[in-house]
Amino acid sequence: MSKMTTAERKLANIAYKLFSGSMMVLTVYGAFLCSSQVYSIYMNRKARKLEAAQQPIDQIKRNTDH
């Protein structure tokens, strides 16, 4: 088995760090996309729930205006 030279070892370390860093960035980006999707779903449900809660009030107002 041949020993690695210092230059080869440095190159391997740099490559490993670049690969690890890119995987960390992809993980953080994936978490951001996932959390933004969850937040969007939450806000849509909240808006629909609020709209459903206000709907009978609007109907009552329309019926009493006549």
Tab-separated table of N, CA and C in Angstrom:
chain	number	residue	atom	x	y	z
A	1	MET	N	0.835	-1.172	0.000
A	1	MET	CA	0.000	0.000	0.000
A	1	MET	C	0.887	1.244	0.000
A	2	SER	N	0.615	2.145	-0.929
A	2	SER	CA	1.464	3.337	-1.024
A	2	SER	C	0.959	4.423	-0.079
A	3	LYS	N	1.902	5.167	0.445
A	3	LYS	CA	1.545	6.261	1.338
A	3	LYS	C	1.186	7.490	0.515
A	4	MET	N	0.256	8.273	1.047
A	4	MET	CA	-0.136	9.505	0.368
A	4	MET	C	0.888	10.591	0.659
A	5	THR	N	1.166	11.390	-0.331
A	5	THR	CA	2.057	12.526	-0.114
A	5	THR	C	1.285	13.628	0.593
A	6	THR	N	2.013	14.614	1.045
A	6	THR	CA	1.381	15.729	1.743
A	6	THR	C	0.421	16.477	0.825
A	7	ALA	N	0.809	16.672	-0.425
A	7	ALA	CA	-0.047	17.380	-1.376
A	7	ALA	C	-1.334	16.595	-1.638
A	8	GLU	N	-1.214	15.282	-1.765
A	8	GLU	CA	-2.401	14.448	-1.983
A	8	GLU	C	-3.334	14.491	-0.777
A	9	ARG	N	-2.735	14.478	0.396
A	9	ARG	CA	-3.525	14.524	1.622
A	9	ARG	C	-4.264	15.860	1.732
A	10	LYS	N	-3.578	16.959	1.396
A	10	LYS	CA	-4.215	18.277	1.440
A	10	LYS	C	-5.353	18.361	0.427
A	11	LEU	N	-5.114	17.826	-0.768
A	11	LEU	CA	-6.147	17.829	-1.801
A	11	LEU	C	-7.355	17.004	-1.358
A	12	ALA	N	-7.101	15.857	-0.748
A	12	ALA	CA	-8.191	15.012	-0.258
A	12	ALA	C	-8.975	15.721	0.848
A	13	ASN	N	-8.270	16.417	1.729
A	13	ASN	CA	-8.944	17.161	2.799
A	13	ASN	C	-9.799	18.287	2.240
A	14	ILE	N	-9.278	19.004	1.252
A	14	ILE	CA	-10.039	20.093	0.632
A	14	ILE	C	-11.281	19.543	-0.061
A	15	ALA	N	-11.118	18.455	-0.796
A	15	ALA	CA	-12.256	17.842	-1.492
A	15	ALA	C	-13.307	17.375	-0.492
A	16	TYR	N	-12.870	16.775	0.591
A	16	TYR	CA	-13.801	16.301	1.620
A	16	TYR	C	-14.556	17.465	2.248
A	17	LYS	N	-13.836	18.544	2.560
A	17	LYS	CA	-14.476	19.704	3.173
A	17	LYS	C	-15.461	20.367	2.212
A	18	LEU	N	-15.102	20.457	0.936
A	18	LEU	CA	-16.024	21.027	-0.049
A	18	LEU	C	-17.284	20.177	-0.180
A	19	PHE	N	-17.106	18.875	-0.262
A	19	PHE	CA	-18.253	17.975	-0.376
A	19	PHE	C	-19.134	18.063	0.869
A	20	SER	N	-18.518	18.030	2.043
A	20	SER	CA	-19.284	18.111	3.289
A	20	SER	C	-20.016	19.443	3.393
A	21	GLY	N	-19.354	20.507	3.017
A	21	GLY	CA	-19.981	21.825	3.053
A	21	GLY	C	-21.165	21.922	2.115
A	22	SER	N	-21.010	21.367	0.917
A	22	SER	CA	-22.126	21.429	-0.032
A	22	SER	C	-23.305	20.595	0.459
A	23	MET	N	-23.038	19.483	1.113
A	23	MET	CA	-24.126	18.666	1.666
A	23	MET	C	-24.837	19.410	2.798
A	24	MET	N	-24.071	20.151	3.603
A	24	MET	CA	-24.691	20.941	4.668
A	24	MET	C	-25.569	22.042	4.087
A	25	VAL	N	-25.080	22.711	3.052
A	25	VAL	CA	-25.865	23.770	2.412
A	25	VAL	C	-27.145	23.193	1.821
A	26	LEU	N	-27.053	22.056	1.150
A	26	LEU	CA	-28.246	21.422	0.587
A	26	LEU	C	-29.236	21.017	1.677
A	27	THR	N	-28.733	20.551	2.800
A	27	THR	CA	-29.605	20.172	3.911
A	27	THR	C	-30.330	21.386	4.468
A	28	VAL	N	-29.614	22.475	4.658
A	28	VAL	CA	-30.232	23.701	5.171
A	28	VAL	C	-31.251	24.236	4.172
A	29	TYR	N	-30.923	24.218	2.891
A	29	TYR	CA	-31.844	24.690	1.862
A	29	TYR	C	-33.098	23.813	1.817
A	30	GLY	N	-32.928	22.507	1.930
A	30	GLY	CA	-34.076	21.601	1.953
A	30	GLY	C	-34.963	21.858	3.162
A	31	ALA	N	-34.361	22.106	4.311
A	31	ALA	CA	-35.135	22.419	5.515
A	31	ALA	C	-35.888	23.727	5.340
A	32	PHE	N	-35.262	24.706	4.702
A	32	PHE	CA	-35.933	25.982	4.434
A	32	PHE	C	-37.137	25.780	3.527
A	33	LEU	N	-36.967	25.016	2.445
A	33	LEU	CA	-38.078	24.768	1.528
A	33	LEU	C	-39.219	24.038	2.228
A	34	CYS	N	-38.881	23.059	3.030
A	34	CYS	CA	-39.891	22.292	3.750
A	34	CYS	C	-40.644	23.179	4.743
A	35	SER	N	-39.920	23.969	5.508
A	35	SER	CA	-40.571	24.816	6.508
A	35	SER	C	-41.400	25.915	5.855
A	36	SER	N	-40.956	26.441	4.720
A	36	SER	CA	-41.759	27.463	4.043
A	36	SER	C	-43.040	26.864	3.480
A	37	GLN	N	-42.990	25.617	3.024
A	37	GLN	CA	-44.192	24.941	2.533
A	37	GLN	C	-45.167	24.688	3.685
A	38	VAL	N	-44.654	24.248	4.816
A	38	VAL	CA	-45.500	24.011	5.990
A	38	VAL	C	-46.137	25.319	6.442
A	39	TYR	N	-45.386	26.400	6.456
A	39	TYR	CA	-45.917	27.703	6.852
A	39	TYR	C	-47.011	28.157	5.891
A	40	SER	N	-46.796	27.944	4.606
A	40	SER	CA	-47.793	28.317	3.606
A	40	SER	C	-49.090	27.537	3.808
A	41	ILE	N	-48.974	26.248	4.048
A	41	ILE	CA	-50.165	25.422	4.293
A	41	ILE	C	-50.882	25.897	5.552
A	42	TYR	N	-50.123	26.187	6.592
A	42	TYR	CA	-50.703	26.670	7.844
A	42	TYR	C	-51.463	27.977	7.632
A	43	MET	N	-50.867	28.906	6.901
A	43	MET	CA	-51.519	30.194	6.672
A	43	MET	C	-52.775	30.037	5.813
A	44	ASN	N	-52.738	29.154	4.816
A	44	ASN	CA	-53.924	28.922	3.990
A	44	ASN	C	-55.058	28.337	4.817
A	45	ARG	N	-54.741	27.386	5.678
A	45	ARG	CA	-55.773	26.796	6.534
A	45	ARG	C	-56.340	27.829	7.495
A	46	LYS	N	-55.469	28.664	8.037
A	46	LYS	CA	-55.909	29.700	8.965
A	46	LYS	C	-56.838	30.685	8.260
A	47	ALA	N	-56.491	31.060	7.028
A	47	ALA	CA	-57.322	31.996	6.270
A	47	ALA	C	-58.678	31.373	5.942
A	48	ARG	N	-58.676	30.097	5.544
A	48	ARG	CA	-59.948	29.426	5.238
A	48	ARG	C	-60.813	29.290	6.484
A	49	LYS	N	-60.192	29.011	7.615
A	49	LYS	CA	-60.939	28.879	8.869
A	49	LYS	C	-61.547	30.221	9.268
A	50	LEU	N	-60.783	31.284	9.132
A	50	LEU	CA	-61.275	32.619	9.445
A	50	LEU	C	-62.407	33.011	8.502
A	51	GLU	N	-62.244	32.689	7.224
A	51	GLU	CA	-63.276	32.989	6.234
A	51	GLU	C	-64.561	32.221	6.541
A	52	ALA	N	-64.427	30.974	6.939
A	52	ALA	CA	-65.600	30.164	7.281
A	52	ALA	C	-66.278	30.693	8.539
A	53	ALA	N	-65.504	31.203	9.474
A	53	ALA	CA	-66.075	31.745	10.702
A	53	ALA	C	-66.801	33.056	10.440
A	54	GLN	N	-66.348	33.836	9.476
A	54	GLN	CA	-66.972	35.123	9.171
A	54	GLN	C	-68.139	35.000	8.207
A	55	GLN	N	-68.244	33.904	7.508
A	55	GLN	CA	-69.287	33.751	6.502
A	55	GLN	C	-70.694	33.879	7.088
A	56	PRO	N	-71.046	33.218	8.176
A	56	PRO	CA	-72.398	33.388	8.713
A	56	PRO	C	-72.689	34.821	9.140
A	57	ILE	N	-71.701	35.530	9.649
A	57	ILE	CA	-71.890	36.927	10.048
A	57	ILE	C	-72.245	37.768	8.824
A	58	ASP	N	-71.558	37.547	7.717
A	58	ASP	CA	-71.854	38.279	6.488
A	58	ASP	C	-73.258	37.968	5.994
A	59	GLN	N	-73.683	36.727	6.093
A	59	GLN	CA	-75.020	36.352	5.651
A	59	GLN	C	-76.077	36.993	6.533
A	60	ILE	N	-75.834	37.058	7.829
A	60	ILE	CA	-76.780	37.694	8.752
A	60	ILE	C	-76.896	39.174	8.428
A	61	LYS	N	-75.780	39.839	8.161
A	61	LYS	CA	-75.802	41.263	7.825
A	61	LYS	C	-76.595	41.507	6.550
A	62	ARG	N	-76.431	40.651	5.543
A	62	ARG	CA	-77.161	40.813	4.285
A	62	ARG	C	-78.661	40.627	4.495
A	63	ASN	N	-79.036	39.703	5.349
A	63	ASN	CA	-80.452	39.437	5.585
A	63	ASN	C	-81.115	40.562	6.371
A	64	THR	N	-80.406	41.235	7.245
A	64	THR	CA	-80.998	42.307	8.045
A	64	THR	C	-81.003	43.633	7.304
A	65	ASP	N	-80.210	43.772	6.258
A	65	ASP	CA	-80.172	45.021	5.495
A	65	ASP	C	-81.429	45.215	4.661
A	66	HIS	N	-82.124	44.174	4.315
A	66	HIS	CA	-83.286	44.281	3.416
A	66	HIS	C	-84.440	44.815	4.137
